[in-house]
Amino acid sequence: MIQDIGAGRYHNEYKNCRPDKNSQVICCRGREIFVAKREQEPTAEEENGKEKECASEITFPSYDQVIAAFPQLEGKETYLFSIDEVSYFLFREENGEELVRQAQEVFRGFGWERMELLRTAYPRERAFAGVTGMQLANWYAGHRFCPQCGTRLLHSEKERMLFCPSCRRTEYPKISPAVIVGVTDGDEILLTKYAGRAFTKYALIAGFAEIGESIEDTVRREVMEEVGLKVKNLRYYKSQPWSFSDTLLMGFFVQVDGDRTVRLDRTELSVATWCKREDVPQDDGLSLTREMMRVFRENRRI
Ligand SMILES: [Zn+2]
């Protein structure tokens, strides 16, 4: 899955530290990220006509490169996180604006890319750094001022927290919990397709937790709302940070309870169909949904 970065160790705890020679800079503009990318050489199979996988090797500008071009920014960075020995930094607010405006002209070989590139880019730890860094960059960009009194927010020295010097309100990065649900009935699982979206592959039932609701209640409510089924025997499977939408996904397998006739919510879904284990589509995507479909197809203990 997207957070699986091999042997790389992700250190998320906030440190008020200085960059070093390995440090990299995450630079974003809305849903675009600034990277150098190199296309992967096609494999022999791809050259023989097999569908090409569009994976790119990506590189971020190093801290030293940024400071060489923008010496006035030295010391004005914000620490994000580290993966192994590489720490990642961001230039926020006014400090980042000039960088964003001029990056394209200053850094040869780099360019603005849509964040979806990070779903397939490699090395995986760098792609993970990109998507997680973008989430933090967008959070900082949306929290310059206190939502209560309008005063400019300040960064805590000790943790990843912004606070208002006037009314003392505090702001932490937002994460929305959501569920992915594999509804099963013996050797069959309910596969769905979303209504009105470009994404046309089969998926599982999914939805966000509401305020005041336990995650188990989210599972039961989403299944009832989307396909009109009662469920029982909830089994937690695994979670996945999905920074593309500030979400923490939690996967559950459940059994249908009683009547398995689907009543489709057509505003949410266009299709919901029971599918035999061996007929579940094969797809090696990085999402929790893909992994749960794969696990069910292979009949692994869940
Ligand atoms: Zn305030």
PDB file of C-alpha atoms and ligand atoms in Angstrom:
ATOM      1  CA  MET A   1       0.000   0.000   0.000  1.00  0.00           C
ATOM      2  CA  ILE A   2       1.049   3.628  -0.355  1.00  0.00           C
ATOM      3  CA  GLN A   3       2.500   3.812   3.166  1.00  0.00           C
ATOM      4  CA  ASP A   4       4.563   0.659   2.576  1.00  0.00           C
ATOM      5  CA  ILE A   5       7.984   2.147   2.000  1.00  0.00           C
ATOM      6  CA  GLY A   6      10.058  -0.987   2.299  1.00  0.00           C
ATOM      7  CA  ALA A   7      12.848  -0.711   4.832  1.00  0.00           C
ATOM      8  CA  GLY A   8      12.481   3.086   4.999  1.00  0.00           C
ATOM      9  CA  ARG A   9      11.581   4.427   8.441  1.00  0.00           C
ATOM     10  CA  TYR A  10       9.147   7.298   8.620  1.00  0.00           C
ATOM     11  CA  HIS A  11       9.647   9.683  11.550  1.00  0.00           C
ATOM     12  CA  ASN A  12       6.569  11.795  11.912  1.00  0.00           C
ATOM     13  CA  GLU A  13       7.276  13.411  15.267  1.00  0.00           C
ATOM     14  CA  TYR A  14       7.819  17.148  15.058  1.00  0.00           C
ATOM     15  CA  LYS A  15      11.344  18.444  15.704  1.00  0.00           C
ATOM     16  CA  ASN A  16      12.467  22.028  15.627  1.00  0.00           C
ATOM     17  CA  CYS A  17      15.620  21.113  13.698  1.00  0.00           C
ATOM     18  CA  ARG A  18      17.896  22.535  11.037  1.00  0.00           C
ATOM     19  CA  PRO A  19      18.364  21.131   7.527  1.00  0.00           C
ATOM     20  CA  ASP A  20      21.531  19.237   6.550  1.00  0.00           C
ATOM     21  CA  LYS A  21      23.125  18.231   3.253  1.00  0.00           C
ATOM     22  CA  ASN A  22      20.541  15.467   2.645  1.00  0.00           C
ATOM     23  CA  SER A  23      17.511  17.676   3.279  1.00  0.00           C
ATOM     24  CA  GLN A  24      14.839  18.050   0.613  1.00  0.00           C
ATOM     25  CA  VAL A  25      12.207  20.697   0.005  1.00  0.00           C
ATOM     26  CA  ILE A  26       8.536  19.992  -0.670  1.00  0.00           C
ATOM     27  CA  CYS A  27       7.120  22.741  -2.856  1.00  0.00           C
ATOM     28  CA  CYS A  28       3.420  22.640  -3.802  1.00  0.00           C
ATOM     29  CA  ARG A  29       0.880  24.722  -5.675  1.00  0.00           C
ATOM     30  CA  GLY A  30      -2.651  23.505  -4.870  1.00  0.00           C
ATOM     31  CA  ARG A  31      -2.754  19.897  -6.041  1.00  0.00           C
ATOM     32  CA  GLU A  32       0.531  20.151  -7.948  1.00  0.00           C
ATOM     33  CA  ILE A  33       4.000  19.298  -6.696  1.00  0.00           C
ATOM     34  CA  PHE A  34       7.381  20.496  -7.928  1.00  0.00           C
ATOM     35  CA  VAL A  35       9.630  17.575  -8.943  1.00  0.00           C
ATOM     36  CA  ALA A  36      12.147  16.423 -11.508  1.00  0.00           C
ATOM     37  CA  LYS A  37      10.922  13.226 -13.090  1.00  0.00           C
ATOM     38  CA  ARG A  38      12.587  10.614 -15.194  1.00  0.00           C
ATOM     39  CA  GLU A  39      10.530   8.060 -17.071  1.00  0.00           C
ATOM     40  CA  GLN A  40      11.261   4.424 -16.385  1.00  0.00           C
ATOM     41  CA  GLU A  41      12.834   2.533 -19.275  1.00  0.00           C
ATOM     42  CA  PRO A  42      10.214   0.240 -20.873  1.00  0.00           C
ATOM     43  CA  THR A  43      10.679  -3.424 -20.009  1.00  0.00           C
ATOM     44  CA  ALA A  44      11.065  -6.064 -22.745  1.00  0.00           C
ATOM     45  CA  GLU A  45       7.412  -7.057 -22.213  1.00  0.00           C
ATOM     46  CA  GLU A  46       6.231  -3.498 -22.653  1.00  0.00           C
ATOM     47  CA  GLU A  47       8.256  -3.106 -25.804  1.00  0.00           C
ATOM     48  CA  ASN A  48       6.501  -6.210 -27.125  1.00  0.00           C
ATOM     49  CA  GLY A  49       3.162  -4.467 -26.834  1.00  0.00           C
ATOM     50  CA  LYS A  50       2.138  -5.080 -23.234  1.00  0.00           C
ATOM     51  CA  GLU A  51       0.424  -2.087 -21.715  1.00  0.00           C
ATOM     52  CA  LYS A  52       2.999   0.375 -20.440  1.00  0.00           C
ATOM     53  CA  GLU A  53       3.093   1.150 -16.720  1.00  0.00           C
ATOM     54  CA  CYS A  54       3.655   4.875 -16.377  1.00  0.00           C
ATOM     55  CA  ALA A  55       6.014   4.985 -13.395  1.00  0.00           C
ATOM     56  CA  SER A  56       8.440   7.883 -13.052  1.00  0.00           C
ATOM     57  CA  GLU A  57      11.450   8.306 -10.831  1.00  0.00           C
ATOM     58  CA  ILE A  58      11.050  11.572  -8.955  1.00  0.00           C
ATOM     59  CA  THR A  59      13.448  13.960  -7.200  1.00  0.00           C
ATOM     60  CA  PHE A  60      12.681  17.008  -5.053  1.00  0.00           C
ATOM     61  CA  PRO A  61      14.886  20.106  -4.988  1.00  0.00           C
ATOM     62  CA  SER A  62      17.441  19.818  -2.196  1.00  0.00           C
ATOM     63  CA  TYR A  63      17.542  22.408   0.579  1.00  0.00           C
ATOM     64  CA  ASP A  64      21.011  23.475  -0.605  1.00  0.00           C
ATOM     65  CA  GLN A  65      19.742  24.013  -4.155  1.00  0.00           C
ATOM     66  CA  VAL A  66      16.893  26.177  -2.898  1.00  0.00           C
ATOM     67  CA  ILE A  67      19.160  28.293  -0.686  1.00  0.00           C
ATOM     68  CA  ALA A  68      21.704  28.712  -3.495  1.00  0.00           C
ATOM     69  CA  ALA A  69      18.936  30.239  -5.621  1.00  0.00           C
ATOM     70  CA  PHE A  70      17.065  32.032  -2.799  1.00  0.00           C
ATOM     71  CA  PRO A  71      19.649  32.894  -0.099  1.00  0.00           C
ATOM     72  CA  GLN A  72      17.126  35.104   1.704  1.00  0.00           C
ATOM     73  CA  LEU A  73      15.132  31.984   2.637  1.00  0.00           C
ATOM     74  CA  GLU A  74      17.865  30.425   4.767  1.00  0.00           C
ATOM     75  CA  GLY A  75      16.590  29.631   8.262  1.00  0.00           C
ATOM     76  CA  LYS A  76      12.953  30.334   7.318  1.00  0.00           C
ATOM     77  CA  GLU A  77      11.985  26.712   6.625  1.00  0.00           C
ATOM     78  CA  THR A  78       9.524  24.544   8.555  1.00  0.00           C
ATOM     79  CA  TYR A  79      10.449  20.951   9.360  1.00  0.00           C
ATOM     80  CA  LEU A  80       7.954  18.336   8.096  1.00  0.00           C
ATOM     81  CA  PHE A  81       9.253  14.793   8.808  1.00  0.00           C
ATOM     82  CA  SER A  82      12.126  12.417   8.034  1.00  0.00           C
ATOM     83  CA  ILE A  83      12.434   9.133   6.231  1.00  0.00           C
ATOM     84  CA  ASP A  84      15.648   7.409   7.271  1.00  0.00           C
ATOM     85  CA  GLU A  85      18.400  10.031   7.047  1.00  0.00           C
ATOM     86  CA  VAL A  86      16.491  12.401   4.774  1.00  0.00           C
ATOM     87  CA  SER A  87      14.545  15.216   6.379  1.00  0.00           C
ATOM     88  CA  TYR A  88      11.913  17.174   4.468  1.00  0.00           C
ATOM     89  CA  PHE A  89      11.204  20.891   4.783  1.00  0.00           C
ATOM     90  CA  LEU A  90       8.619  23.369   3.613  1.00  0.00           C
ATOM     91  CA  PHE A  91       8.712  27.122   3.086  1.00  0.00           C
ATOM     92  CA  ARG A  92       5.409  28.487   4.318  1.00  0.00           C
ATOM     93  CA  GLU A  93       3.391  31.594   3.595  1.00  0.00           C
ATOM     94  CA  GLU A  94       5.376  34.581   2.253  1.00  0.00           C
ATOM     95  CA  ASN A  95       8.600  32.536   2.449  1.00  0.00           C
ATOM     96  CA  GLY A  96       7.214  29.966   0.034  1.00  0.00           C
ATOM     97  CA  GLU A  97       5.391  32.274  -2.336  1.00  0.00           C
ATOM     98  CA  GLU A  98       8.410  33.578  -4.205  1.00  0.00           C
ATOM     99  CA  LEU A  99       9.776  30.049  -4.458  1.00  0.00           C
ATOM    100  CA  VAL A 100       6.510  28.799  -5.966  1.00  0.00           C
ATOM    101  CA  ARG A 101       6.374  31.743  -8.413  1.00  0.00           C
ATOM    102  CA  GLN A 102       9.912  31.382  -9.666  1.00  0.00           C
ATOM    103  CA  ALA A 103      10.652  27.674  -9.239  1.00  0.00           C
ATOM    104  CA  GLN A 104       9.962  26.788 -12.851  1.00  0.00           C
ATOM    105  CA  GLU A 105      12.455  29.346 -14.175  1.00  0.00           C
ATOM    106  CA  VAL A 106      15.156  28.728 -11.578  1.00  0.00           C
ATOM    107  CA  PHE A 107      15.434  24.935 -11.366  1.00  0.00           C
ATOM    108  CA  ARG A 108      16.341  23.257 -14.636  1.00  0.00           C
ATOM    109  CA  GLY A 109      14.868  19.830 -15.213  1.00  0.00           C
ATOM    110  CA  PHE A 110      12.094  20.367 -12.641  1.00  0.00           C
ATOM    111  CA  GLY A 111       8.433  21.074 -13.251  1.00  0.00           C
ATOM    112  CA  TRP A 112       4.933  21.117 -11.773  1.00  0.00           C
ATOM    113  CA  GLU A 113       3.184  17.744 -11.735  1.00  0.00           C
ATOM    114  CA  ARG A 114      -0.274  16.657 -10.631  1.00  0.00           C
ATOM    115  CA  MET A 115      -0.232  14.918  -7.268  1.00  0.00           C
ATOM    116  CA  GLU A 116      -1.713  11.761  -8.829  1.00  0.00           C
ATOM    117  CA  LEU A 117       1.762  11.121 -10.290  1.00  0.00           C
ATOM    118  CA  LEU A 118       2.777  10.138  -6.747  1.00  0.00           C
ATOM    119  CA  ARG A 119       0.484   7.101  -6.805  1.00  0.00           C
ATOM    120  CA  THR A 120       2.869   5.303  -9.149  1.00  0.00           C
ATOM    121  CA  ALA A 121       6.141   7.225  -8.815  1.00  0.00           C
ATOM    122  CA  TYR A 122       9.262   5.711  -7.291  1.00  0.00           C
ATOM    123  CA  PRO A 123      11.291   5.324  -5.146  1.00  0.00           C
ATOM    124  CA  ARG A 124       8.232   4.663  -3.017  1.00  0.00           C
ATOM    125  CA  GLU A 125       9.537   6.471   0.071  1.00  0.00           C
ATOM    126  CA  ARG A 126       9.969   9.636  -1.958  1.00  0.00           C
ATOM    127  CA  ALA A 127       6.447   9.352  -3.383  1.00  0.00           C
ATOM    128  CA  PHE A 128       5.124   8.839   0.139  1.00  0.00           C
ATOM    129  CA  ALA A 129       7.117  11.886   1.302  1.00  0.00           C
ATOM    130  CA  GLY A 130       5.580  13.887  -1.551  1.00  0.00           C
ATOM    131  CA  VAL A 131       1.978  13.021  -0.821  1.00  0.00           C
ATOM    132  CA  THR A 132       2.373  13.413   2.952  1.00  0.00           C
ATOM    133  CA  GLY A 133       4.312  16.672   2.521  1.00  0.00           C
ATOM    134  CA  MET A 134       1.594  18.032   0.241  1.00  0.00           C
ATOM    135  CA  GLN A 135      -1.038  17.252   2.837  1.00  0.00           C
ATOM    136  CA  LEU A 136       0.905  19.212   5.446  1.00  0.00           C
ATOM    137  CA  ALA A 137       1.652  22.055   3.006  1.00  0.00           C
ATOM    138  CA  ASN A 138      -2.035  22.422   2.208  1.00  0.00           C
ATOM    139  CA  TRP A 139      -2.944  22.319   5.876  1.00  0.00           C
ATOM    140  CA  TYR A 140      -0.464  25.105   6.660  1.00  0.00           C
ATOM    141  CA  ALA A 141      -1.677  27.110   3.647  1.00  0.00           C
ATOM    142  CA  GLY A 142      -5.261  26.938   4.904  1.00  0.00           C
ATOM    143  CA  HIS A 143      -4.342  27.934   8.469  1.00  0.00           C
ATOM    144  CA  ARG A 144      -2.571  31.259   8.292  1.00  0.00           C
ATOM    145  CA  PHE A 145      -5.115  33.066  10.441  1.00  0.00           C
ATOM    146  CA  CYS A 146      -7.143  32.178  13.515  1.00  0.00           C
ATOM    147  CA  PRO A 147     -10.619  31.013  12.381  1.00  0.00           C
ATOM    148  CA  GLN A 148     -12.054  32.514  15.575  1.00  0.00           C
ATOM    149  CA  CYS A 149     -10.563  36.026  15.753  1.00  0.00           C
ATOM    150  CA  GLY A 150      -8.535  36.488  12.558  1.00  0.00           C
ATOM    151  CA  THR A 151      -5.124  36.975  14.220  1.00  0.00           C
ATOM    152  CA  ARG A 152      -2.144  35.481  12.406  1.00  0.00           C
ATOM    153  CA  LEU A 153      -1.375  32.014  13.830  1.00  0.00           C
ATOM    154  CA  LEU A 154       2.068  31.148  15.226  1.00  0.00           C
ATOM    155  CA  HIS A 155       3.881  27.786  15.082  1.00  0.00           C
ATOM    156  CA  SER A 156       4.563  25.950  18.336  1.00  0.00           C
ATOM    157  CA  GLU A 157       8.254  25.286  19.022  1.00  0.00           C
ATOM    158  CA  LYS A 158       7.478  21.858  20.452  1.00  0.00           C
ATOM    159  CA  GLU A 159       4.881  20.222  18.250  1.00  0.00           C
ATOM    160  CA  ARG A 160       3.101  20.376  14.917  1.00  0.00           C
ATOM    161  CA  MET A 161       0.531  22.843  16.164  1.00  0.00           C
ATOM    162  CA  LEU A 162      -0.460  26.391  15.319  1.00  0.00           C
ATOM    163  CA  PHE A 163      -1.822  28.697  17.974  1.00  0.00           C
ATOM    164  CA  CYS A 164      -3.433  32.089  18.191  1.00  0.00           C
ATOM    165  CA  PRO A 165      -1.461  34.550  20.364  1.00  0.00           C
ATOM    166  CA  SER A 166      -4.630  36.554  20.898  1.00  0.00           C
ATOM    167  CA  CYS A 167      -7.395  34.068  21.871  1.00  0.00           C
ATOM    168  CA  ARG A 168      -5.169  30.974  22.519  1.00  0.00           C
ATOM    169  CA  ARG A 169      -7.068  28.769  20.065  1.00  0.00           C
ATOM    170  CA  THR A 170      -4.967  25.815  18.808  1.00  0.00           C
ATOM    171  CA  GLU A 171      -5.040  24.084  15.419  1.00  0.00           C
ATOM    172  CA  TYR A 172      -3.732  20.600  14.599  1.00  0.00           C
ATOM    173  CA  PRO A 173      -3.568  18.915  11.169  1.00  0.00           C
ATOM    174  CA  LYS A 174      -6.945  17.575  10.145  1.00  0.00           C
ATOM    175  CA  ILE A 175      -7.441  13.885   9.462  1.00  0.00           C
ATOM    176  CA  SER A 176     -10.851  12.495   8.535  1.00  0.00           C
ATOM    177  CA  PRO A 177     -11.559   8.881   9.498  1.00  0.00           C
ATOM    178  CA  ALA A 178     -13.345   6.805   6.879  1.00  0.00           C
ATOM    179  CA  VAL A 179     -14.214   3.161   6.339  1.00  0.00           C
ATOM    180  CA  ILE A 180     -13.759   0.687   3.506  1.00  0.00           C
ATOM    181  CA  VAL A 181     -16.132  -2.250   3.903  1.00  0.00           C
ATOM    182  CA  GLY A 182     -15.913  -5.690   2.317  1.00  0.00           C
ATOM    183  CA  VAL A 183     -19.468  -7.060   2.731  1.00  0.00           C
ATOM    184  CA  THR A 184     -19.288 -10.836   2.390  1.00  0.00           C
ATOM    185  CA  ASP A 185     -21.736 -13.721   2.138  1.00  0.00           C
ATOM    186  CA  GLY A 186     -19.798 -16.991   2.218  1.00  0.00           C
ATOM    187  CA  ASP A 187     -17.645 -17.077  -0.893  1.00  0.00           C
ATOM    188  CA  GLU A 188     -19.089 -13.895  -2.338  1.00  0.00           C
ATOM    189  CA  ILE A 189     -18.259 -10.232  -1.783  1.00  0.00           C
ATOM    190  CA  LEU A 190     -20.230  -7.129  -2.709  1.00  0.00           C
ATOM    191  CA  LEU A 191     -18.451  -5.032  -5.346  1.00  0.00           C
ATOM    192  CA  THR A 192     -19.596  -1.535  -6.224  1.00  0.00           C
ATOM    193  CA  LYS A 193     -19.023   1.235  -8.704  1.00  0.00           C
ATOM    194  CA  TYR A 194     -19.384   4.896  -7.851  1.00  0.00           C
ATOM    195  CA  ALA A 195     -22.000   6.964  -9.673  1.00  0.00           C
ATOM    196  CA  GLY A 196     -20.858   9.936 -11.744  1.00  0.00           C
ATOM    197  CA  ARG A 197     -17.110   9.531 -11.310  1.00  0.00           C
ATOM    198  CA  ALA A 198     -14.331   8.985 -13.784  1.00  0.00           C
ATOM    199  CA  PHE A 199     -13.074   6.071 -11.664  1.00  0.00           C
ATOM    200  CA  THR A 200     -14.834   3.068 -13.183  1.00  0.00           C
ATOM    201  CA  LYS A 201     -13.120   0.108 -11.531  1.00  0.00           C
ATOM    202  CA  TYR A 202     -14.957  -2.017  -9.012  1.00  0.00           C
ATOM    203  CA  ALA A 203     -14.575  -0.880  -5.426  1.00  0.00           C
ATOM    204  CA  LEU A 204     -15.943  -1.652  -1.964  1.00  0.00           C
ATOM    205  CA  ILE A 205     -18.414   0.333   0.114  1.00  0.00           C
ATOM    206  CA  ALA A 206     -16.752   3.427   1.557  1.00  0.00           C
ATOM    207  CA  GLY A 207     -17.660   6.500   3.528  1.00  0.00           C
ATOM    208  CA  PHE A 208     -16.627   9.044   6.145  1.00  0.00           C
ATOM    209  CA  ALA A 209     -17.364   8.854   9.863  1.00  0.00           C
ATOM    210  CA  GLU A 210     -19.886  11.397  11.084  1.00  0.00           C
ATOM    211  CA  ILE A 211     -19.424  13.460  14.238  1.00  0.00           C
ATOM    212  CA  GLY A 212     -20.421  11.547  17.365  1.00  0.00           C
ATOM    213  CA  GLU A 213     -20.321   8.131  15.696  1.00  0.00           C
ATOM    214  CA  SER A 214     -18.127   5.108  16.518  1.00  0.00           C
ATOM    215  CA  ILE A 215     -16.245   3.644  13.560  1.00  0.00           C
ATOM    216  CA  GLU A 216     -18.305   0.437  13.878  1.00  0.00           C
ATOM    217  CA  ASP A 217     -21.473   2.516  13.549  1.00  0.00           C
ATOM    218  CA  THR A 218     -19.979   4.163  10.466  1.00  0.00           C
ATOM    219  CA  VAL A 219     -19.574   0.710   8.907  1.00  0.00           C
ATOM    220  CA  ARG A 220     -23.197  -0.257   9.649  1.00  0.00           C
ATOM    221  CA  ARG A 221     -24.618   3.094   8.526  1.00  0.00           C
ATOM    222  CA  GLU A 222     -22.649   3.308   5.274  1.00  0.00           C
ATOM    223  CA  VAL A 223     -23.619  -0.215   4.222  1.00  0.00           C
ATOM    224  CA  MET A 224     -27.288   0.468   5.050  1.00  0.00           C
ATOM    225  CA  GLU A 225     -27.269   3.821   3.222  1.00  0.00           C
ATOM    226  CA  GLU A 226     -25.489   2.655   0.099  1.00  0.00           C
ATOM    227  CA  VAL A 227     -26.922  -0.833  -0.468  1.00  0.00           C
ATOM    228  CA  GLY A 228     -29.705  -1.280   2.123  1.00  0.00           C
ATOM    229  CA  LEU A 229     -28.128  -4.293   3.880  1.00  0.00           C
ATOM    230  CA  LYS A 230     -27.797  -5.175   7.555  1.00  0.00           C
ATOM    231  CA  VAL A 231     -24.379  -6.546   8.550  1.00  0.00           C
ATOM    232  CA  LYS A 232     -22.860  -8.504  11.444  1.00  0.00           C
ATOM    233  CA  ASN A 233     -19.501  -9.925  12.623  1.00  0.00           C
ATOM    234  CA  LEU A 234     -17.424  -6.831  11.918  1.00  0.00           C
ATOM    235  CA  ARG A 235     -13.741  -7.714  11.636  1.00  0.00           C
ATOM    236  CA  TYR A 236     -11.171  -4.937  11.514  1.00  0.00           C
ATOM    237  CA  TYR A 237      -8.607  -5.624   8.790  1.00  0.00           C
ATOM    238  CA  LYS A 238      -6.065  -2.785   8.423  1.00  0.00           C
ATOM    239  CA  SER A 239      -5.780   0.973   8.083  1.00  0.00           C
ATOM    240  CA  GLN A 240      -4.208   3.217   5.474  1.00  0.00           C
ATOM    241  CA  PRO A 241      -3.359   6.923   5.520  1.00  0.00           C
ATOM    242  CA  TRP A 242      -4.798   8.392   2.318  1.00  0.00           C
ATOM    243  CA  SER A 243      -3.270  11.830   2.196  1.00  0.00           C
ATOM    244  CA  PHE A 244      -4.770  12.616  -1.213  1.00  0.00           C
ATOM    245  CA  SER A 245      -7.934  13.514   0.724  1.00  0.00           C
ATOM    246  CA  ASP A 246      -6.690  14.043   4.353  1.00  0.00           C
ATOM    247  CA  THR A 247      -8.202  10.684   5.218  1.00  0.00           C
ATOM    248  CA  LEU A 248      -7.353   7.754   7.455  1.00  0.00           C
ATOM    249  CA  LEU A 249      -9.034   4.711   5.930  1.00  0.00           C
ATOM    250  CA  MET A 250     -10.016   1.788   8.143  1.00  0.00           C
ATOM    251  CA  GLY A 251     -10.832  -1.486   6.418  1.00  0.00           C
ATOM    252  CA  PHE A 252     -13.435  -3.938   7.743  1.00  0.00           C
ATOM    253  CA  PHE A 253     -14.782  -7.240   6.522  1.00  0.00           C
ATOM    254  CA  VAL A 254     -18.369  -7.911   7.583  1.00  0.00           C
ATOM    255  CA  GLN A 255     -21.009 -10.560   6.920  1.00  0.00           C
ATOM    256  CA  VAL A 256     -24.419  -9.772   5.541  1.00  0.00           C
ATOM    257  CA  ASP A 257     -27.123 -10.271   8.170  1.00  0.00           C
ATOM    258  CA  GLY A 258     -30.310 -11.794   6.721  1.00  0.00           C
ATOM    259  CA  ASP A 259     -31.732 -10.747   3.340  1.00  0.00           C
ATOM    260  CA  ARG A 260     -28.953 -10.030   0.829  1.00  0.00           C
ATOM    261  CA  THR A 261     -31.073  -8.242  -1.753  1.00  0.00           C
ATOM    262  CA  VAL A 262     -29.331  -4.979  -2.647  1.00  0.00           C
ATOM    263  CA  ARG A 263     -31.269  -1.689  -2.613  1.00  0.00           C
ATOM    264  CA  LEU A 264     -28.937   0.695  -4.333  1.00  0.00           C
ATOM    265  CA  ASP A 265     -28.500   4.372  -3.429  1.00  0.00           C
ATOM    266  CA  ARG A 266     -28.191   5.672  -6.986  1.00  0.00           C
ATOM    267  CA  THR A 267     -26.862   9.061  -5.917  1.00  0.00           C
ATOM    268  CA  GLU A 268     -23.745   7.301  -4.538  1.00  0.00           C
ATOM    269  CA  LEU A 269     -23.389   4.109  -6.594  1.00  0.00           C
ATOM    270  CA  SER A 270     -24.138   2.996 -10.129  1.00  0.00           C
ATOM    271  CA  VAL A 271     -23.556  -0.737  -9.498  1.00  0.00           C
ATOM    272  CA  ALA A 272     -23.470  -3.114  -6.525  1.00  0.00           C
ATOM    273  CA  THR A 273     -23.123  -6.758  -7.357  1.00  0.00           C
ATOM    274  CA  TRP A 274     -22.298  -9.983  -5.516  1.00  0.00           C
ATOM    275  CA  CYS A 275     -19.109 -11.469  -6.923  1.00  0.00           C
ATOM    276  CA  LYS A 276     -17.667 -14.960  -6.403  1.00  0.00           C
ATOM    277  CA  ARG A 277     -14.241 -15.114  -4.819  1.00  0.00           C
ATOM    278  CA  GLU A 278     -12.508 -16.377  -7.966  1.00  0.00           C
ATOM    279  CA  ASP A 279     -14.179 -13.693 -10.133  1.00  0.00           C
ATOM    280  CA  VAL A 280     -12.950 -10.698  -8.092  1.00  0.00           C
ATOM    281  CA  PRO A 281     -10.962  -8.552 -10.572  1.00  0.00           C
ATOM    282  CA  GLN A 282      -7.194  -8.743 -10.294  1.00  0.00           C
ATOM    283  CA  ASP A 283      -5.548  -5.390  -9.787  1.00  0.00           C
ATOM    284  CA  ASP A 284      -2.306  -4.564  -8.009  1.00  0.00           C
ATOM    285  CA  GLY A 285      -3.155  -0.997  -7.019  1.00  0.00           C
ATOM    286  CA  LEU A 286      -1.750   0.615  -3.879  1.00  0.00           C
ATOM    287  CA  SER A 287      -5.042   1.295  -2.128  1.00  0.00           C
ATOM    288  CA  LEU A 288      -6.518  -0.516   0.849  1.00  0.00           C
ATOM    289  CA  THR A 289      -9.562  -1.347  -1.309  1.00  0.00           C
ATOM    290  CA  ARG A 290      -7.355  -3.167  -3.855  1.00  0.00           C
ATOM    291  CA  GLU A 291      -5.547  -5.062  -1.112  1.00  0.00           C
ATOM    292  CA  MET A 292      -8.816  -6.133   0.546  1.00  0.00           C
ATOM    293  CA  MET A 293     -10.203  -7.365  -2.786  1.00  0.00           C
ATOM    294  CA  ARG A 294      -6.957  -9.278  -3.373  1.00  0.00           C
ATOM    295  CA  VAL A 295      -7.035 -10.824   0.102  1.00  0.00           C
ATOM    296  CA  PHE A 296     -10.625 -11.994  -0.361  1.00  0.00           C
ATOM    297  CA  ARG A 297      -9.880 -13.435  -3.809  1.00  0.00           C
ATOM    298  CA  GLU A 298      -6.912 -15.380  -2.459  1.00  0.00           C
ATOM    299  CA  ASN A 299      -9.017 -16.598   0.477  1.00  0.00           C
ATOM    300  CA  ARG A 300      -6.374 -15.617   2.998  1.00  0.00           C
ATOM    301  CA  ARG A 301      -7.320 -15.678   6.664  1.00  0.00           C
ATOM    302  CA  ILE A 302      -8.874 -12.322   7.432  1.00  0.00           C
TER     303      ILE A 302
HETATM  304 ZN    ZN B   1      -7.727  33.786  17.802  1.00  0.00          ZN
END
